[in-house]
Amino acid sequence: MDQELMQQIKSCVIEVANRLKNPEYIVQVIEQEIGTVEQKKAYWQPLSLSQGYPGICVLLGALDTVEPDAGWDQIGHAYAIEIQRGLGFQAVGTTGLWTGLTGISLGISSLSRGKKRYQNMLEKLHHGLADMTAATIMDLSHMFKDQLHAYHYDTISGVAGVARYFLLNQDESRFQELLPSLLEYLTKVLSEVIGKGQNLSKWLIKPESYLNPELRQTYPDGYFDLGMSHGISGVLAALSIACQTSSQQNPAQLVAIRNVGEWILQQVQLDEYGLYWPGKIGLKQKQPGNIQMISLSSGRESWCYGTHGIARAFWLAGIATGEKAWCESAIQATIAANIRTFNQDFYKVSPTFCHGLAGLLHATNELAQETGHPVLTLQRDQLAKNIISRFDPSLPFCFYDLDAFDMTVRPTQKAGLLDGAAGVAFALLSCLGENESPGNTAFMLR
């Protein structure tokens, strides 16, 4: 990456972070942007990693690792106080990484300079998280015989996201005790491979579970979710990372990774740009024993449901199993996904992380830095330049999110990590090769 682009990235990141200095300003902007209380809940949840204070802590902690004398830690402290105040008024009822106590813990951990700060706060958070996780594991074990739900096991709200944080903190004795149970549960989820006849995987999303009724028209008999955010790729990534970072493994874990990896490989598609994975694989069952998989077009490239997230999980599985061909397929699919994106109207794609360009940038950058692949490096720089072209200092947070609102798509001002300005800045900062913040683990890309 040339010096001019690096300087542009740094300037953008610092300006965004400066706009996020004041928690009161963020709330004020969002209240002006969103009219009703219910709409506000959809765009700002103070104690969530996705769109709240913990996600901004992740960005500030990353900046503090790059510029430890620039005062980012003091700004982060103001957010730690807001989180502590919020915990006094609001009980956190879930363990989820992006929706619950795990995300709050990650936010504070990101500010802690390697757990040298906020030790008392982290100790209390981890104690509560361990207790809640123990209860969750017991509940999920009883429910496993019935239909699984994505929020039981996924990256956003489920066990996969919690396990990733536990893997990051294996020095915590309670986490050490609970981690084998988390990995065992995820192994069971992956072991529910696609069967024959009526013996279908429990992670089939059935029509009665659809949150969006329009899906019934496209997937009348159910679908398999391959995505990184809510699908099986998040589970695959978590277990594959565990193979590299945890001594607490069992042979069934690697077998499950290999089985699902082979199934995902069978779902790869080809278009004029190259390989891709659809985010959903539809199921068509005309009669018992007559099952057909339906793969639709590649759709929108994204971290959450697109090829970038799936390919990264497949890469991690290739590393865990030693399958070099899987790693090569992941590289080629990512390259093709970027070409596909470059051939679309860039300005119809949000610059944010979850479903936008920042997620593509971060996933591409991870592979580019690990492999040194020249095409991935060029594509990373092109993605970064496009995101920078969206930088608009007249906006409250300098970047917008494109979101559906009243049946139309329009720019929306959001501050959070998942679909706001903090996530854009975090992805850009990571391109400088200096971002070793714990917050990197939130996206299940490493």
Coordinates of N, CA and C in Angstrom, one line a residue, residues 131-353:
D131 N -21.3 -17.5 34.5 CA -22.5 -18.0 35.1 C -23.6 -18.1 34.0
M132 N -23.8 -17.1 33.2 CA -24.9 -17.1 32.2 C -24.6 -18.2 31.1
T133 N -23.3 -18.4 30.8 CA -22.9 -19.4 29.8 C -23.1 -20.8 30.3
A134 N -22.8 -21.0 31.5 CA -23.1 -22.3 32.1 C -24.5 -22.7 32.0
A135 N -25.4 -21.7 32.4 CA -26.8 -22.0 32.3 C -27.3 -22.2 30.9
T136 N -26.7 -21.4 29.9 CA -27.1 -21.5 28.5 C -26.7 -22.9 28.0
I137 N -25.5 -23.3 28.3 CA -25.1 -24.6 27.8 C -26.1 -25.7 28.2
M138 N -26.5 -25.7 29.5 CA -27.4 -26.7 30.0 C -28.7 -26.6 29.3
D139 N -29.2 -25.4 29.1 CA -30.5 -25.3 28.4 C -30.4 -25.8 26.9
L140 N -29.3 -25.4 26.2 CA -29.2 -25.8 24.8 C -29.0 -27.3 24.7
S141 N -28.4 -27.9 25.6 CA -28.2 -29.4 25.6 C -29.5 -30.1 25.7
H142 N -30.4 -29.5 26.5 CA -31.8 -30.1 26.6 C -32.6 -29.9 25.3
M143 N -32.4 -28.8 24.7 CA -33.1 -28.4 23.5 C -32.6 -29.0 22.2
F144 N -31.4 -29.6 22.2 CA -30.8 -30.0 21.0 C -31.6 -31.1 20.3
K145 N -32.3 -31.9 21.0 CA -33.0 -33.0 20.4 C -34.1 -32.4 19.5
D146 N -34.6 -31.2 19.7 CA -35.6 -30.6 18.9 C -35.0 -29.7 17.8
Q147 N -35.8 -28.9 17.2 CA -35.3 -28.1 16.1 C -34.3 -27.0 16.6
L148 N -33.2 -26.9 16.0 CA -32.2 -25.8 16.3 C -32.7 -24.5 15.8
H149 N -32.3 -23.4 16.4 CA -32.6 -22.1 15.9 C -31.2 -21.4 15.7
A150 N -31.1 -20.6 14.7 CA -29.8 -19.9 14.4 C -29.2 -19.2 15.6
Y151 N -30.1 -18.5 16.4 CA -29.6 -17.7 17.5 C -29.1 -18.6 18.6
H152 N -29.2 -19.9 18.5 CA -28.6 -20.8 19.5 C -27.1 -21.0 19.2
Y153 N -26.7 -21.0 18.0 CA -25.3 -21.3 17.6 C -24.6 -20.3 16.8
D154 N -25.2 -19.2 16.4 CA -24.6 -18.4 15.4 C -23.5 -17.4 15.9
T155 N -22.9 -16.6 15.1 CA -21.9 -15.6 15.5 C -22.5 -14.5 16.2
I156 N -23.7 -14.0 15.8 CA -24.2 -12.8 16.4 C -24.7 -13.0 17.8
S157 N -25.6 -14.0 18.0 CA -26.2 -14.1 19.3 C -25.9 -15.5 20.0
G158 N -25.3 -16.4 19.3 CA -25.2 -17.8 19.8 C -23.9 -18.2 20.3
V159 N -23.7 -19.5 20.4 CA -22.5 -20.1 21.1 C -21.3 -19.8 20.3
A160 N -21.3 -19.7 19.0 CA -20.1 -19.5 18.2 C -19.4 -18.2 18.6
G161 N -20.2 -17.1 18.7 CA -19.6 -15.9 19.1 C -19.0 -15.9 20.5
V162 N -19.8 -16.5 21.4 CA -19.3 -16.7 22.8 C -18.0 -17.5 22.9
A163 N -18.0 -18.6 22.1 CA -16.8 -19.5 22.1 C -15.6 -18.7 21.6
R164 N -15.8 -17.8 20.6 CA -14.6 -17.1 20.1 C -14.0 -16.2 21.2
Y165 N -14.9 -15.6 22.0 CA -14.4 -14.7 23.1 C -13.7 -15.6 24.1
F166 N -14.2 -16.7 24.4 CA -13.6 -17.6 25.4 C -12.2 -18.1 24.9
L167 N -12.1 -18.3 23.6 CA -10.8 -18.7 23.0 C -9.8 -17.6 23.2
L168 N -10.2 -16.4 23.1 CA -9.4 -15.2 23.3 C -8.9 -15.0 24.7
N169 N -9.6 -15.6 25.7 CA -9.4 -15.4 27.1 C -9.2 -16.8 27.8
Q170 N -8.4 -17.6 27.3 CA -8.3 -19.0 27.8 C -7.5 -19.0 29.2
D171 N -6.9 -17.8 29.5 CA -6.2 -17.7 30.8 C -7.2 -17.6 32.0
E172 N -8.5 -17.3 31.6 CA -9.5 -17.2 32.7 C -10.0 -18.6 33.1
S173 N -9.9 -19.0 34.3 CA -10.1 -20.3 34.8 C -11.6 -20.8 34.5
R174 N -12.6 -19.9 34.7 CA -13.9 -20.3 34.5 C -14.2 -20.6 33.0
F175 N -13.5 -19.7 32.1 CA -13.7 -19.9 30.7 C -13.0 -21.2 30.3
Q176 N -11.9 -21.5 30.9 CA -11.2 -22.8 30.6 C -12.1 -24.0 30.9
E177 N -12.9 -23.9 32.0 CA -13.7 -25.0 32.4 C -14.9 -25.2 31.4
L178 N -15.4 -24.0 30.9 CA -16.6 -24.0 30.1 C -16.3 -24.2 28.6
L179 N -15.1 -23.9 28.2 CA -14.8 -24.0 26.7 C -15.0 -25.3 26.1
P180 N -14.6 -26.4 26.8 CA -14.9 -27.7 26.1 C -16.3 -28.0 25.9
S181 N -17.2 -27.6 26.7 CA -18.7 -27.8 26.5 C -19.2 -26.9 25.4
L182 N -18.6 -25.7 25.2 CA -19.0 -24.9 24.1 C -18.6 -25.5 22.8
L183 N -17.3 -26.0 22.7 CA -16.8 -26.6 21.5 C -17.5 -27.9 21.2
E184 N -17.9 -28.6 22.3 CA -18.6 -29.9 22.0 C -20.0 -29.6 21.4
Y185 N -20.7 -28.6 21.9 CA -22.0 -28.2 21.4 C -21.8 -27.8 19.9
L186 N -20.9 -27.0 19.6 CA -20.7 -26.6 18.2 C -20.3 -27.7 17.3
T187 N -19.5 -28.7 17.8 CA -19.2 -29.9 17.1 C -20.5 -30.7 16.8
K188 N -21.4 -30.8 17.7 CA -22.6 -31.5 17.5 C -23.5 -30.8 16.4
V189 N -23.4 -29.4 16.4 CA -24.1 -28.7 15.4 C -23.6 -29.0 14.0
L190 N -22.2 -29.0 13.9 CA -21.6 -29.3 12.6 C -21.8 -30.8 12.2
S191 N -21.9 -31.6 13.2 CA -22.1 -33.1 13.0 C -23.4 -33.4 12.4
E192 N -24.4 -32.4 12.5 CA -25.7 -32.6 12.0 C -25.6 -32.3 10.5
V193 N -24.8 -33.1 9.7 CA -24.6 -32.9 8.3 C -25.9 -33.3 7.6
I194 N -25.9 -32.9 6.3 CA -27.1 -33.1 5.5 C -27.3 -34.6 5.3
G195 N -28.4 -35.1 5.6 CA -28.7 -36.5 5.5 C -29.5 -36.9 4.3
K196 N -30.0 -38.1 4.2 CA -30.8 -38.5 3.1 C -32.2 -38.8 3.5
G197 N -33.1 -38.8 2.6 CA -34.5 -39.1 3.0 C -35.0 -38.0 3.9
Q198 N -35.6 -38.4 5.0 CA -36.1 -37.5 6.0 C -35.1 -37.1 7.1
N199 N -33.9 -37.7 7.0 CA -32.9 -37.4 8.0 C -32.1 -36.2 7.7
L200 N -32.8 -35.0 7.8 CA -32.2 -33.8 7.4 C -31.5 -33.1 8.6
S201 N -30.5 -32.3 8.3 CA -29.8 -31.6 9.4 C -30.8 -30.7 10.2
K202 N -30.5 -30.7 11.5 CA -31.3 -29.9 12.4 C -31.1 -28.4 12.1
W203 N -30.0 -28.0 11.4 CA -29.8 -26.6 11.2 C -30.5 -26.1 9.9
L204 N -31.4 -27.0 9.3 CA -32.3 -26.5 8.3 C -33.2 -25.5 8.9
I205 N -33.3 -24.3 8.2 CA -34.2 -23.3 8.7 C -35.6 -23.6 8.0
K206 N -36.6 -23.9 8.8 CA -37.9 -24.3 8.3 C -38.8 -23.1 8.1
P207 N -39.7 -23.2 7.2 CA -40.6 -22.0 6.9 C -41.3 -21.4 8.2
E208 N -41.7 -22.2 9.1 CA -42.3 -21.7 10.3 C -41.4 -20.8 11.2
S209 N -40.1 -20.9 10.9 CA -39.1 -20.1 11.7 C -38.8 -18.8 10.9
Y210 N -39.3 -18.6 9.7 CA -38.9 -17.4 9.0 C -39.4 -16.1 9.7
L211 N -38.4 -15.1 9.8 CA -38.8 -13.8 10.3 C -39.4 -13.0 9.2
N212 N -38.9 -13.2 8.0 CA -39.4 -12.5 6.8 C -40.4 -13.4 6.0
P213 N -41.7 -13.2 6.0 CA -42.6 -14.1 5.3 C -42.4 -14.1 3.8
E214 N -41.7 -13.2 3.2 CA -41.4 -13.2 1.8 C -40.5 -14.4 1.4
L215 N -39.7 -14.9 2.4 CA -38.9 -16.0 2.1 C -39.6 -17.3 1.7
R216 N -40.9 -17.3 2.2 CA -41.7 -18.5 1.8 C -41.9 -18.7 0.3
Q217 N -41.9 -17.6 -0.4 CA -42.0 -17.7 -1.8 C -40.7 -18.3 -2.5
T218 N -39.6 -17.9 -2.0 CA -38.3 -18.4 -2.5 C -37.9 -19.7 -2.0
Y219 N -38.2 -19.9 -0.7 CA -37.7 -21.2 -0.1 C -38.9 -21.8 0.6
P220 N -39.9 -22.4 -0.1 CA -41.1 -22.9 0.5 C -40.9 -24.1 1.4
D221 N -39.8 -24.8 1.2 CA -39.5 -26.1 2.0 C -38.4 -25.9 2.9
G222 N -37.9 -24.6 3.1 CA -36.8 -24.4 4.0 C -35.5 -24.1 3.3
Y223 N -34.5 -23.7 4.1 CA -33.2 -23.5 3.5 C -32.1 -23.7 4.5
F224 N -30.9 -23.9 4.0 CA -29.7 -23.9 4.8 C -28.9 -22.6 4.7
D225 N -28.6 -22.0 5.8 CA -27.9 -20.7 5.9 C -26.4 -20.9 5.9
L226 N -25.7 -20.5 4.9 CA -24.3 -20.6 4.8 C -23.6 -19.4 5.4
G227 N -24.3 -18.4 5.8 CA -23.6 -17.1 6.1 C -22.8 -17.1 7.4
M228 N -21.9 -16.1 7.4 CA -21.0 -15.9 8.6 C -21.7 -15.4 9.8
S229 N -22.7 -14.6 9.6 CA -23.4 -13.9 10.7 C -24.4 -14.8 11.4
H230 N -25.3 -15.4 10.7 CA -26.3 -16.3 11.3 C -26.3 -17.7 10.8
G231 N -25.4 -18.1 9.9 CA -25.3 -19.4 9.4 C -24.2 -20.3 9.9
I232 N -24.0 -21.4 9.1 CA -23.1 -22.4 9.5 C -21.7 -22.0 9.4
S233 N -21.4 -21.0 8.6 CA -20.0 -20.6 8.4 C -19.4 -20.0 9.7
G234 N -20.2 -19.4 10.5 CA -19.8 -18.9 11.8 C -19.3 -20.0 12.7
V235 N -20.1 -21.1 12.7 CA -19.8 -22.2 13.5 C -18.5 -22.9 13.0
L236 N -18.4 -23.0 11.7 CA -17.2 -23.6 11.1 C -16.0 -22.8 11.4
A237 N -16.1 -21.5 11.3 CA -14.9 -20.6 11.6 C -14.5 -20.7 13.1
A238 N -15.5 -20.7 14.0 CA -15.2 -20.8 15.4 C -14.4 -22.1 15.8
L239 N -14.9 -23.2 15.2 CA -14.3 -24.5 15.5 C -12.9 -24.6 14.8
S240 N -12.8 -24.0 13.7 CA -11.5 -24.1 13.0 C -10.5 -23.2 13.7
I241 N -10.9 -22.1 14.2 CA -10.0 -21.2 15.0 C -9.6 -22.0 16.3
A242 N -10.5 -22.7 16.9 CA -10.2 -23.4 18.1 C -9.1 -24.5 17.8
C243 N -9.1 -25.1 16.7 CA -8.1 -26.1 16.3 C -6.7 -25.5 16.3
Q244 N -6.6 -24.2 16.1 CA -5.3 -23.5 16.0 C -4.9 -22.9 17.4
T245 N -5.9 -22.6 18.2 CA -5.6 -21.8 19.4 C -5.9 -22.5 20.7
S246 N -6.6 -23.6 20.7 CA -7.0 -24.3 21.9 C -6.4 -25.7 22.0
S247 N -5.9 -26.0 23.2 CA -5.4 -27.4 23.5 C -6.6 -28.3 23.8
Q248 N -7.7 -27.8 24.0 CA -8.9 -28.6 24.4 C -9.7 -29.0 23.2
Q249 N -9.3 -30.0 22.6 CA -9.9 -30.5 21.3 C -10.2 -32.0 21.5
N250 N -11.1 -32.5 20.6 CA -11.3 -33.9 20.5 C -11.4 -34.3 19.0
P251 N -11.2 -35.5 18.7 CA -11.1 -35.9 17.3 C -12.4 -35.6 16.5
A252 N -13.6 -35.7 17.2 CA -14.8 -35.4 16.6 C -14.9 -34.0 16.0
Q253 N -14.2 -33.1 16.7 CA -14.2 -31.7 16.2 C -13.6 -31.6 14.8
L254 N -12.5 -32.2 14.6 CA -11.9 -32.1 13.2 C -12.7 -32.9 12.2
V255 N -13.3 -34.0 12.6 CA -14.1 -34.8 11.7 C -15.3 -33.9 11.2
A256 N -15.9 -33.2 12.2 CA -17.1 -32.3 11.9 C -16.7 -31.2 10.9
I257 N -15.5 -30.6 11.2 CA -15.0 -29.5 10.3 C -14.8 -30.1 8.9
R258 N -14.3 -31.2 8.8 CA -14.0 -31.8 7.5 C -15.3 -32.1 6.7
N259 N -16.3 -32.7 7.5 CA -17.5 -33.1 6.8 C -18.3 -31.9 6.3
V260 N -18.4 -30.8 7.1 CA -19.1 -29.7 6.7 C -18.3 -28.9 5.6
G261 N -17.0 -28.9 5.8 CA -16.2 -28.3 4.7 C -16.4 -28.9 3.4
E262 N -16.5 -30.2 3.3 CA -16.7 -30.9 2.1 C -18.1 -30.6 1.5
W263 N -19.1 -30.5 2.4 CA -20.5 -30.1 2.0 C -20.5 -28.7 1.4
I264 N -19.8 -27.8 2.1 CA -19.8 -26.4 1.6 C -19.1 -26.3 0.2
L265 N -18.0 -27.1 0.1 CA -17.4 -27.2 -1.2 C -18.3 -27.6 -2.3
Q266 N -19.2 -28.6 -2.0 CA -20.2 -29.0 -3.0 C -21.2 -28.0 -3.4
Q267 N -21.3 -26.9 -2.6 CA -22.3 -25.9 -2.9 C -21.7 -24.7 -3.7
V268 N -20.4 -24.8 -4.0 CA -19.8 -23.6 -4.7 C -20.4 -23.6 -6.1
Q269 N -20.6 -22.3 -6.5 CA -21.2 -22.1 -7.9 C -20.2 -21.3 -8.7
L270 N -20.5 -21.2 -10.0 CA -19.6 -20.5 -11.0 C -20.4 -19.6 -11.8
D271 N -20.0 -18.4 -12.0 CA -20.6 -17.4 -12.9 C -19.4 -16.8 -13.8
E272 N -19.8 -15.7 -14.5 CA -18.8 -15.2 -15.4 C -17.6 -14.6 -14.7
Y273 N -17.7 -14.3 -13.4 CA -16.6 -13.7 -12.6 C -15.8 -14.8 -11.9
G274 N -16.3 -15.9 -11.7 CA -15.6 -17.0 -11.0 C -16.4 -17.7 -10.0
L275 N -15.8 -18.2 -8.9 CA -16.5 -19.0 -7.9 C -17.3 -18.1 -7.0
Y276 N -18.4 -18.6 -6.4 CA -19.1 -17.9 -5.4 C -19.9 -18.9 -4.6
W277 N -20.3 -18.5 -3.4 CA -21.2 -19.3 -2.6 C -22.5 -18.4 -2.4
P278 N -23.7 -19.0 -2.6 CA -24.9 -18.3 -2.2 C -25.0 -18.3 -0.7
G279 N -25.6 -17.3 -0.2 CA -25.8 -17.2 1.3 C -26.8 -18.2 1.8
K280 N -27.7 -18.6 1.0 CA -28.7 -19.6 1.4 C -28.8 -20.7 0.3
I281 N -29.0 -21.9 0.7 CA -29.2 -23.1 -0.1 C -30.7 -23.6 0.1
G282 N -31.5 -23.4 -0.9 CA -32.9 -23.8 -0.7 C -33.1 -25.3 -0.7
L283 N -34.1 -25.8 -0.1 CA -34.4 -27.2 -0.1 C -35.7 -27.4 -0.8
K284 N -35.8 -28.4 -1.7 CA -37.0 -28.7 -2.4 C -37.3 -30.2 -2.2
Q285 N -38.4 -30.5 -1.6 CA -38.7 -31.9 -1.2 C -40.1 -32.2 -1.7
K286 N -40.2 -32.7 -2.9 CA -41.5 -33.0 -3.5 C -42.2 -34.1 -2.8
Q287 N -41.4 -35.1 -2.3 CA -42.0 -36.2 -1.6 C -40.8 -36.8 -0.8
P288 N -41.1 -37.5 0.3 CA -40.1 -38.1 1.2 C -39.1 -38.9 0.4
G289 N -37.8 -38.6 0.6 CA -36.7 -39.3 -0.1 C -36.3 -38.6 -1.4
N290 N -37.1 -37.6 -1.9 CA -36.8 -37.0 -3.1 C -36.4 -35.5 -2.8
I291 N -35.1 -35.3 -2.5 CA -34.6 -34.0 -2.0 C -33.8 -33.4 -3.1
Q292 N -34.0 -32.1 -3.3 CA -33.2 -31.3 -4.3 C -32.7 -30.0 -3.6
M293 N -31.4 -29.8 -3.8 CA -30.8 -28.5 -3.3 C -31.0 -27.4 -4.4
I294 N -31.4 -26.2 -4.0 CA -31.6 -25.1 -4.9 C -30.6 -24.0 -4.6
S295 N -29.7 -23.8 -5.5 CA -28.7 -22.7 -5.3 C -29.1 -21.5 -6.2
L296 N -29.3 -20.3 -5.6 CA -29.7 -19.2 -6.4 C -28.5 -18.4 -6.8
S297 N -28.7 -17.2 -7.3 CA -27.6 -16.3 -7.8 C -26.8 -15.9 -6.6
S298 N -25.6 -15.3 -6.9 CA -24.7 -14.9 -5.8 C -25.3 -13.8 -4.9
G299 N -26.2 -13.0 -5.5 CA -26.8 -11.9 -4.7 C -25.8 -10.9 -4.3
R300 N -26.0 -10.2 -3.2 CA -25.1 -9.1 -2.8 C -23.9 -9.7 -2.0
E301 N -22.7 -9.2 -2.4 CA -21.5 -9.7 -1.7 C -21.5 -9.0 -0.4
S302 N -21.1 -9.7 0.7 CA -21.1 -9.1 2.0 C -20.4 -10.0 3.0
W303 N -20.0 -9.5 4.2 CA -19.5 -10.3 5.2 C -20.6 -11.2 5.8
C304 N -21.8 -10.7 6.0 CA -22.8 -11.4 6.7 C -23.3 -12.6 6.0
Y305 N -23.7 -12.5 4.7 CA -24.3 -13.6 4.0 C -23.6 -13.9 2.6
G306 N -22.6 -13.1 2.3 CA -22.0 -13.3 1.0 C -20.7 -14.2 1.0
T307 N -20.1 -14.2 -0.2 CA -19.0 -15.1 -0.4 C -17.8 -14.7 0.5
H308 N -17.6 -13.5 0.8 CA -16.4 -13.1 1.6 C -16.4 -13.8 2.9
G309 N -17.5 -13.7 3.6 CA -17.6 -14.4 4.9 C -17.5 -15.9 4.8
I310 N -18.2 -16.5 3.9 CA -18.2 -17.9 3.7 C -16.8 -18.4 3.3
A311 N -16.1 -17.7 2.4 CA -14.8 -18.1 1.9 C -13.8 -18.0 3.0
R312 N -13.9 -17.0 3.9 CA -13.0 -16.9 5.0 C -13.1 -18.1 6.0
A313 N -14.4 -18.5 6.3 CA -14.6 -19.7 7.1 C -14.0 -20.9 6.4
F314 N -14.2 -21.0 5.1 CA -13.7 -22.1 4.4 C -12.1 -22.1 4.4
W315 N -11.5 -20.9 4.3 CA -10.1 -20.8 4.5 C -9.6 -21.3 5.8
L316 N -10.3 -20.9 6.9 CA -9.9 -21.3 8.2 C -10.0 -22.8 8.4
A317 N -11.1 -23.4 7.8 CA -11.3 -24.8 7.8 C -10.1 -25.5 7.1
G318 N -9.7 -24.9 5.9 CA -8.6 -25.5 5.2 C -7.3 -25.5 6.0
I319 N -7.1 -24.4 6.8 CA -5.9 -24.4 7.6 C -6.0 -25.5 8.7
A320 N -7.2 -25.6 9.3 CA -7.4 -26.6 10.4 C -7.2 -28.0 9.9
T321 N -7.6 -28.3 8.7 CA -7.6 -29.7 8.2 C -6.3 -29.9 7.4
G322 N -5.6 -28.9 7.0 CA -4.4 -29.1 6.1 C -4.8 -29.2 4.7
E323 N -6.1 -28.9 4.3 CA -6.6 -29.0 3.0 C -6.2 -27.8 2.2
K324 N -5.0 -27.8 1.5 CA -4.6 -26.6 0.8 C -5.5 -26.3 -0.4
A325 N -6.2 -27.2 -1.0 CA -7.1 -26.9 -2.1 C -8.3 -26.1 -1.6
W326 N -8.7 -26.3 -0.3 CA -9.8 -25.5 0.2 C -9.3 -24.0 0.4
C327 N -8.1 -23.9 0.8 CA -7.5 -22.5 1.0 C -7.4 -21.8 -0.4
E328 N -7.0 -22.5 -1.4 CA -6.9 -22.0 -2.7 C -8.3 -21.6 -3.3
S329 N -9.3 -22.5 -3.0 CA -10.7 -22.1 -3.4 C -11.2 -20.9 -2.7
A330 N -10.8 -20.7 -1.5 CA -11.2 -19.5 -0.7 C -10.6 -18.3 -1.3
I331 N -9.4 -18.4 -1.7 CA -8.7 -17.2 -2.3 C -9.4 -16.9 -3.6
Q332 N -9.6 -17.9 -4.5 CA -10.2 -17.6 -5.8 C -11.6 -17.1 -5.7
A333 N -12.4 -17.6 -4.7 CA -13.7 -17.1 -4.5 C -13.8 -15.7 -4.0
T334 N -12.8 -15.3 -3.2 CA -12.7 -13.9 -2.7 C -12.4 -13.0 -3.8
I335 N -11.4 -13.4 -4.6 CA -11.0 -12.6 -5.8 C -12.2 -12.4 -6.7
A336 N -12.9 -13.4 -7.0 CA -14.1 -13.4 -7.9 C -15.2 -12.5 -7.3
A337 N -15.4 -12.6 -6.0 CA -16.4 -11.8 -5.3 C -16.1 -10.3 -5.4
N338 N -14.8 -10.0 -5.3 CA -14.4 -8.6 -5.5 C -14.6 -8.1 -6.9
I339 N -14.2 -8.9 -7.9 CA -14.5 -8.5 -9.3 C -16.0 -8.3 -9.5
R340 N -16.8 -9.2 -9.0 CA -18.2 -9.1 -9.1 C -18.7 -7.7 -8.5
T341 N -18.1 -7.4 -7.4 CA -18.5 -6.1 -6.7 C -18.0 -4.9 -7.6
F342 N -16.8 -5.0 -8.1 CA -16.3 -3.9 -8.9 C -17.1 -3.7 -10.2
N343 N -17.8 -4.7 -10.6 CA -18.7 -4.6 -11.8 C -20.1 -4.1 -11.5
Q344 N -20.4 -3.9 -10.2 CA -21.7 -3.3 -9.8 C -21.6 -1.8 -9.7
D345 N -22.7 -1.2 -9.5 CA -22.7 0.2 -9.1 C -22.3 0.4 -7.7
F346 N -21.1 0.8 -7.5 CA -20.5 0.9 -6.1 C -21.4 1.7 -5.2
Y347 N -22.1 2.8 -5.7 CA -22.8 3.7 -4.8 C -24.2 3.1 -4.5
K348 N -24.5 1.9 -4.9 CA -25.7 1.2 -4.4 C -25.3 0.2 -3.3
V349 N -24.0 0.2 -3.0 CA -23.5 -0.7 -1.9 C -23.1 0.2 -0.7
S350 N -23.6 -0.2 0.5 CA -23.3 0.6 1.7 C -21.8 0.5 2.0
P351 N -21.2 1.6 2.5 CA -19.8 1.6 2.9 C -19.6 0.8 4.2
T352 N -20.6 0.4 4.9 CA -20.5 -0.1 6.3 C -20.1 -1.6 6.3
F353 N -20.0 -2.2 7.5 CA -19.4 -3.5 7.6 C -20.3 -4.7 7.3

